[in-house]
mmCIF file of C-alpha atoms in Angstrom:
data_model
loop_
_atom_site.group_PDB
_atom_site.id
_atom_site.type_symbol
_atom_site.label_atom_id
_atom_site.label_comp_id
_atom_site.label_asym_id
_atom_site.label_seq_id
_atom_site.Cartn_x
_atom_site.Cartn_y
_atom_site.Cartn_z
ATOM 1 C CA ASN A 1 -13.574 10.540 10.843
ATOM 2 C CA ALA A 2 -11.359 12.166 8.240
ATOM 3 C CA GLY A 3 -9.164 9.043 8.143
ATOM 4 C CA VAL A 4 -5.639 9.720 6.912
ATOM 5 C CA THR A 5 -4.978 13.217 5.597
ATOM 6 C CA GLN A 6 -1.925 14.498 3.758
ATOM 7 C CA THR A 7 -0.701 17.968 2.864
ATOM 8 C CA PRO A 8 0.149 19.320 0.413
ATOM 9 C CA LYS A 9 -1.563 17.488 -2.445
ATOM 10 C CA PHE A 10 0.959 18.689 -4.983
ATOM 11 C CA GLN A 11 4.348 20.387 -4.769
ATOM 12 C CA VAL A 12 7.042 21.494 -7.175
ATOM 13 C CA LEU A 13 10.558 21.922 -5.809
ATOM 14 C CA LYS A 14 13.883 22.904 -7.264
ATOM 15 C CA THR A 15 16.875 20.652 -6.703
ATOM 16 C CA GLY A 16 18.375 21.351 -3.297
ATOM 17 C CA GLN A 17 15.242 22.817 -1.735
ATOM 18 C CA SER A 18 13.785 21.293 1.392
ATOM 19 C CA MET A 19 10.223 20.546 2.375
ATOM 20 C CA THR A 20 8.131 18.595 4.840
ATOM 21 C CA LEU A 21 5.201 16.395 3.909
ATOM 22 C CA GLN A 22 2.560 16.271 6.585
ATOM 23 C CA CYS A 23 0.389 13.307 7.533
ATOM 24 C CA ALA A 24 -2.240 12.954 10.222
ATOM 25 C CA GLN A 25 -4.706 10.246 11.221
ATOM 26 C CA ASP A 26 -7.675 10.496 13.547
ATOM 27 C CA MET A 27 -8.267 6.768 14.057
ATOM 28 C CA ASN A 28 -6.032 6.379 17.121
ATOM 29 C CA HIS A 29 -3.729 3.961 15.284
ATOM 30 C CA ASN A 30 -0.317 3.233 16.729
ATOM 31 C CA SER A 31 1.601 2.462 13.538
ATOM 32 C CA MET A 32 2.130 4.836 10.641
ATOM 33 C CA TYR A 33 4.037 4.586 7.358
ATOM 34 C CA TRP A 34 5.503 6.580 4.499
ATOM 35 C CA TYR A 35 5.664 5.001 1.043
ATOM 36 C CA ARG A 36 6.660 6.266 -2.342
ATOM 37 C CA GLN A 37 4.990 5.068 -5.524
ATOM 38 C CA ASP A 38 6.865 5.007 -8.801
ATOM 39 C CA PRO A 39 5.642 3.565 -12.119
ATOM 40 C CA GLY A 40 6.309 -0.155 -12.404
ATOM 41 C CA MET A 41 7.719 -0.370 -8.896
ATOM 42 C CA GLY A 42 4.648 -0.421 -6.734
ATOM 43 C CA LEU A 43 4.891 1.018 -3.241
ATOM 44 C CA ARG A 44 8.221 1.105 -1.484
ATOM 45 C CA LEU A 45 8.492 1.737 2.225
ATOM 46 C CA ILE A 46 10.550 4.774 3.174
ATOM 47 C CA TYR A 47 10.086 4.878 6.956
ATOM 48 C CA TYR A 48 7.615 3.604 9.443
ATOM 49 C CA SER A 49 6.707 4.267 13.046
ATOM 50 C CA ALA A 50 5.466 1.337 15.090
ATOM 51 C CA SER A 51 4.313 3.616 17.888
ATOM 52 C CA GLU A 52 4.622 7.169 19.143
ATOM 53 C CA GLY A 53 8.266 7.965 19.799
ATOM 54 C CA THR A 54 9.734 5.280 17.535
ATOM 55 C CA THR A 55 10.746 5.316 13.890
ATOM 56 C CA ASP A 56 12.497 2.767 11.687
ATOM 57 C CA LYS A 57 13.945 2.695 8.204
ATOM 58 C CA GLY A 58 12.204 0.934 5.386
ATOM 59 C CA GLU A 59 13.513 -0.103 1.970
ATOM 60 C CA VAL A 60 14.445 3.346 0.617
ATOM 61 C CA PRO A 61 15.220 5.756 3.478
ATOM 62 C CA ASN A 62 18.163 7.630 1.937
ATOM 63 C CA GLY A 63 17.488 11.319 1.470
ATOM 64 C CA TYR A 64 14.574 11.370 3.910
ATOM 65 C CA ASN A 65 13.967 11.979 7.591
ATOM 66 C CA VAL A 66 10.816 11.484 9.618
ATOM 67 C CA SER A 67 9.277 12.740 12.827
ATOM 68 C CA ARG A 68 6.536 11.093 14.814
ATOM 69 C CA LEU A 69 5.335 14.246 16.468
ATOM 70 C CA ASN A 70 2.568 12.562 18.457
ATOM 71 C CA LYS A 71 0.203 9.661 17.966
ATOM 72 C CA ARG A 72 -1.719 11.484 15.239
ATOM 73 C CA GLU A 73 1.055 12.998 13.133
ATOM 74 C CA PHE A 74 3.935 11.532 11.142
ATOM 75 C CA SER A 75 5.910 13.892 8.898
ATOM 76 C CA LEU A 76 8.406 13.186 6.132
ATOM 77 C CA ARG A 77 11.198 15.654 5.415
ATOM 78 C CA LEU A 78 13.344 16.058 2.341
ATOM 79 C CA GLU A 79 16.385 18.082 3.409
ATOM 80 C CA SER A 80 17.834 18.593 -0.070
ATOM 81 C CA ALA A 81 15.486 17.476 -2.795
ATOM 82 C CA ALA A 82 16.797 15.617 -5.844
ATOM 83 C CA PRO A 83 15.068 14.811 -9.160
ATOM 84 C CA SER A 84 15.160 11.118 -8.158
ATOM 85 C CA GLN A 85 12.721 11.992 -5.399
ATOM 86 C CA THR A 86 10.042 12.939 -7.904
ATOM 87 C CA SER A 87 7.277 10.549 -6.944
ATOM 88 C CA VAL A 88 3.886 10.178 -5.350
ATOM 89 C CA TYR A 89 4.121 9.854 -1.575
ATOM 90 C CA PHE A 90 1.555 8.010 0.481
ATOM 91 C CA CYS A 91 1.094 7.977 4.204
ATOM 92 C CA ALA A 92 -0.724 5.101 5.869
ATOM 93 C CA SER A 93 -1.797 4.015 9.324
ATOM 94 C CA LEU A 94 -2.470 0.541 10.639
ATOM 95 C CA ARG A 95 -5.600 -0.734 12.311
ATOM 96 C CA VAL A 96 -4.953 -3.812 14.414
ATOM 97 C CA GLN A 97 -7.821 -6.166 15.182
ATOM 98 C CA ALA A 98 -8.190 -9.666 16.515
ATOM 99 C CA MET A 99 -8.556 -10.930 12.953
ATOM 100 C CA GLY A 100 -5.512 -9.118 11.650
ATOM 101 C CA GLU A 101 -4.354 -5.732 10.449
ATOM 102 C CA THR A 102 -5.484 -3.336 7.752
ATOM 103 C CA GLN A 103 -3.611 -0.337 6.403
ATOM 104 C CA TYR A 104 -5.477 2.861 5.634
ATOM 105 C CA PHE A 105 -3.940 5.215 3.088
ATOM 106 C CA GLY A 106 -4.047 8.947 2.593
ATOM 107 C CA PRO A 107 -4.796 10.506 -0.812
ATOM 108 C CA GLY A 108 -1.121 11.088 -1.617
ATOM 109 C CA THR A 109 1.242 13.981 -2.281
ATOM 110 C CA ARG A 110 2.555 14.415 -5.808
ATOM 111 C CA LEU A 111 6.080 15.821 -5.734
ATOM 112 C CA LEU A 112 7.989 17.080 -8.734
ATOM 113 C CA VAL A 113 11.646 17.989 -8.272
ATOM 114 C CA LEU A 114 13.150 20.006 -11.106
ATOM 115 C CA ALA B 1 13.376 -12.026 2.443
ATOM 116 C CA GLN B 2 9.778 -11.069 1.957
ATOM 117 C CA SER B 3 8.579 -10.205 -1.527
ATOM 118 C CA VAL B 4 5.531 -10.093 -3.743
ATOM 119 C CA ALA B 5 5.336 -10.592 -7.491
ATOM 120 C CA GLN B 6 2.533 -9.504 -9.773
ATOM 121 C CA PRO B 7 3.583 -10.990 -13.096
ATOM 122 C CA GLU B 8 1.147 -9.030 -15.269
ATOM 123 C CA ASP B 9 1.511 -5.298 -15.738
ATOM 124 C CA GLN B 10 -1.923 -5.166 -17.324
ATOM 125 C CA VAL B 11 -4.981 -7.382 -17.590
ATOM 126 C CA ASN B 12 -7.685 -6.768 -20.178
ATOM 127 C CA VAL B 13 -11.119 -8.296 -19.833
ATOM 128 C CA ALA B 14 -14.549 -7.690 -21.330
ATOM 129 C CA GLU B 15 -17.390 -6.574 -19.098
ATOM 130 C CA GLY B 16 -19.332 -9.534 -17.791
ATOM 131 C CA ASN B 17 -16.439 -11.951 -18.128
ATOM 132 C CA PRO B 18 -14.577 -13.380 -15.141
ATOM 133 C CA LEU B 19 -11.315 -11.740 -14.171
ATOM 134 C CA THR B 20 -8.163 -12.924 -12.436
ATOM 135 C CA VAL B 21 -5.268 -10.789 -11.241
ATOM 136 C CA LYS B 22 -2.273 -12.884 -10.241
ATOM 137 C CA CYS B 23 -0.053 -12.588 -7.186
ATOM 138 C CA THR B 24 2.694 -14.814 -5.835
ATOM 139 C CA TYR B 25 4.619 -14.248 -2.657
ATOM 140 C CA SER B 26 7.727 -15.231 -0.755
ATOM 141 C CA VAL B 27 7.750 -14.936 3.008
ATOM 142 C CA SER B 28 9.331 -16.569 5.999
ATOM 143 C CA GLY B 29 6.699 -18.386 7.985
ATOM 144 C CA ASN B 30 2.984 -18.015 7.534
ATOM 145 C CA PRO B 31 1.899 -15.112 5.361
ATOM 146 C CA TYR B 32 -0.662 -12.421 5.914
ATOM 147 C CA LEU B 33 -1.883 -11.420 2.436
ATOM 148 C CA PHE B 34 -3.770 -8.383 1.215
ATOM 149 C CA TRP B 35 -5.284 -6.869 -1.907
ATOM 150 C CA TYR B 36 -5.695 -3.146 -2.415
ATOM 151 C CA VAL B 37 -7.233 -1.136 -5.258
ATOM 152 C CA GLN B 38 -6.174 2.299 -6.429
ATOM 153 C CA TYR B 39 -8.349 4.539 -8.569
ATOM 154 C CA PRO B 40 -6.735 7.417 -10.512
ATOM 155 C CA ASN B 41 -5.341 10.171 -8.301
ATOM 156 C CA ARG B 42 -6.490 8.402 -5.132
ATOM 157 C CA GLY B 43 -4.864 6.498 -2.305
ATOM 158 C CA LEU B 44 -5.045 2.738 -1.949
ATOM 159 C CA GLN B 45 -8.243 1.178 -0.669
ATOM 160 C CA PHE B 46 -8.392 -2.134 1.163
ATOM 161 C CA LEU B 47 -10.236 -4.932 -0.690
ATOM 162 C CA LEU B 48 -9.626 -8.100 1.293
ATOM 163 C CA LYS B 49 -7.107 -10.047 3.346
ATOM 164 C CA TYR B 50 -6.125 -13.573 4.250
ATOM 165 C CA ILE B 51 -4.924 -14.252 7.752
ATOM 166 C CA THR B 52 -5.987 -17.804 8.432
ATOM 167 C CA GLY B 53 -8.910 -20.149 7.837
ATOM 168 C CA ASP B 54 -10.703 -20.723 4.539
ATOM 169 C CA ASN B 55 -8.518 -20.471 1.490
ATOM 170 C CA LEU B 56 -11.204 -18.521 -0.368
ATOM 171 C CA VAL B 57 -11.558 -15.020 1.005
ATOM 172 C CA LYS B 58 -14.410 -12.717 0.070
ATOM 173 C CA GLY B 59 -13.988 -8.960 0.045
ATOM 174 C CA SER B 60 -15.463 -5.693 -1.115
ATOM 175 C CA TYR B 61 -17.226 -5.030 -4.445
ATOM 176 C CA GLY B 62 -17.719 -8.739 -5.195
ATOM 177 C CA PHE B 63 -14.014 -9.571 -5.265
ATOM 178 C CA GLU B 64 -12.572 -12.728 -3.810
ATOM 179 C CA ALA B 65 -9.098 -14.224 -3.563
ATOM 180 C CA GLU B 66 -7.825 -17.753 -3.304
ATOM 181 C CA PHE B 67 -4.893 -18.594 -1.060
ATOM 182 C CA ASN B 68 -2.813 -21.499 -2.342
ATOM 183 C CA LYS B 69 -0.020 -22.399 0.037
ATOM 184 C CA SER B 70 1.644 -24.989 -2.195
ATOM 185 C CA GLN B 71 1.850 -22.536 -5.102
ATOM 186 C CA THR B 72 2.507 -19.542 -2.810
ATOM 187 C CA SER B 73 -0.182 -17.639 -4.657
ATOM 188 C CA PHE B 74 -3.019 -15.325 -3.741
ATOM 189 C CA HIS B 75 -4.884 -14.541 -6.964
ATOM 190 C CA LEU B 76 -7.663 -11.969 -7.020
ATOM 191 C CA LYS B 77 -10.853 -12.985 -8.804
ATOM 192 C CA LYS B 78 -14.290 -11.738 -9.712
ATOM 193 C CA PRO B 79 -16.957 -13.812 -11.494
ATOM 194 C CA SER B 80 -18.283 -10.937 -13.626
ATOM 195 C CA ALA B 81 -16.208 -7.826 -14.312
ATOM 196 C CA LEU B 82 -17.637 -4.308 -14.415
ATOM 197 C CA VAL B 83 -16.248 -1.315 -16.293
ATOM 198 C CA SER B 84 -16.036 0.422 -12.924
ATOM 199 C CA ASP B 85 -13.557 -2.241 -11.757
ATOM 200 C CA SER B 86 -10.927 -0.668 -14.018
ATOM 201 C CA ALA B 87 -8.144 0.430 -11.682
ATOM 202 C CA LEU B 88 -4.685 -0.453 -10.409
ATOM 203 C CA TYR B 89 -4.537 -3.451 -8.082
ATOM 204 C CA PHE B 90 -1.818 -4.180 -5.547
ATOM 205 C CA CYS B 91 -1.046 -7.363 -3.676
ATOM 206 C CA ALA B 92 0.786 -7.088 -0.348
ATOM 207 C CA VAL B 93 2.243 -9.466 2.217
ATOM 208 C CA ARG B 94 3.639 -9.367 5.675
ATOM 209 C CA ALA B 95 5.274 -12.106 7.679
ATOM 210 C CA ALA B 96 3.168 -13.415 10.519
ATOM 211 C CA LEU B 97 5.916 -13.829 13.062
ATOM 212 C CA TYR B 98 8.390 -11.026 12.585
ATOM 213 C CA ASN B 99 8.880 -7.774 10.710
ATOM 214 C CA PHE B 100 5.629 -7.216 12.452
ATOM 215 C CA ASN B 101 4.917 -3.815 11.039
ATOM 216 C CA LYS B 102 6.407 -4.174 7.577
ATOM 217 C CA PHE B 103 4.283 -4.766 4.522
ATOM 218 C CA TYR B 104 5.679 -5.583 1.098
ATOM 219 C CA PHE B 105 3.781 -4.561 -2.022
ATOM 220 C CA GLY B 106 3.815 -5.892 -5.542
ATOM 221 C CA SER B 107 4.406 -3.632 -8.519
ATOM 222 C CA GLY B 108 0.721 -3.415 -9.321
ATOM 223 C CA THR B 109 -1.506 -4.691 -12.123
ATOM 224 C CA LYS B 110 -3.624 -2.373 -14.211
ATOM 225 C CA LEU B 111 -7.038 -3.865 -14.861
ATOM 226 C CA ASN B 112 -8.875 -2.656 -17.961
ATOM 227 C CA VAL B 113 -12.497 -3.729 -18.285
ATOM 228 C CA LYS B 114 -13.952 -2.906 -21.684
ATOM 229 C CA PRO B 115 -17.677 -2.482 -22.361
#
């Protein structure tokens, strides 16, 4: 199993440009997440998808859109990038077991908006 | 509202000494609590979790955490620190009954273990 994969690993954008961050998991998990990580602020939830076909806003959804393309893939789109969106973005999926849940994280995408 | 606080930005400890990384939480109802570790330029890795049962939870790499309901704390501990334990540690919580899929993370604590 590859686990959770993310592309690209690093991206530089100019203000106003758009891009899509890709995430895929091969663990057959229903729930998937997008977080951003900023120094001193930990991880903040942007959007999540409880199951295929559903998406919900997290703490900081403004400026982002998501698509749950199928069970495996959950993409994050920046329509018009702003310097405030410079961050490290992590995708995660959720394994649910009888003894509780565990999130599995991808390696991250480092985004710099100039 | 659900929240997690990690009061220390950084913890310094000498190799071989015990370590504690603090976490307190606020959640409606019973909490599900987690610790994750992040090494440089990597994603977060699961260490351990508390769902129910014994207040002392054992996890990966010799780490353990103690759930204290009265103090609403879930501190991460290790009896003898290694230099390789140096990393960024995150505490997370989710409410047991609702916000089923939402997890709330602390701001992270950087652990420095010196030889």
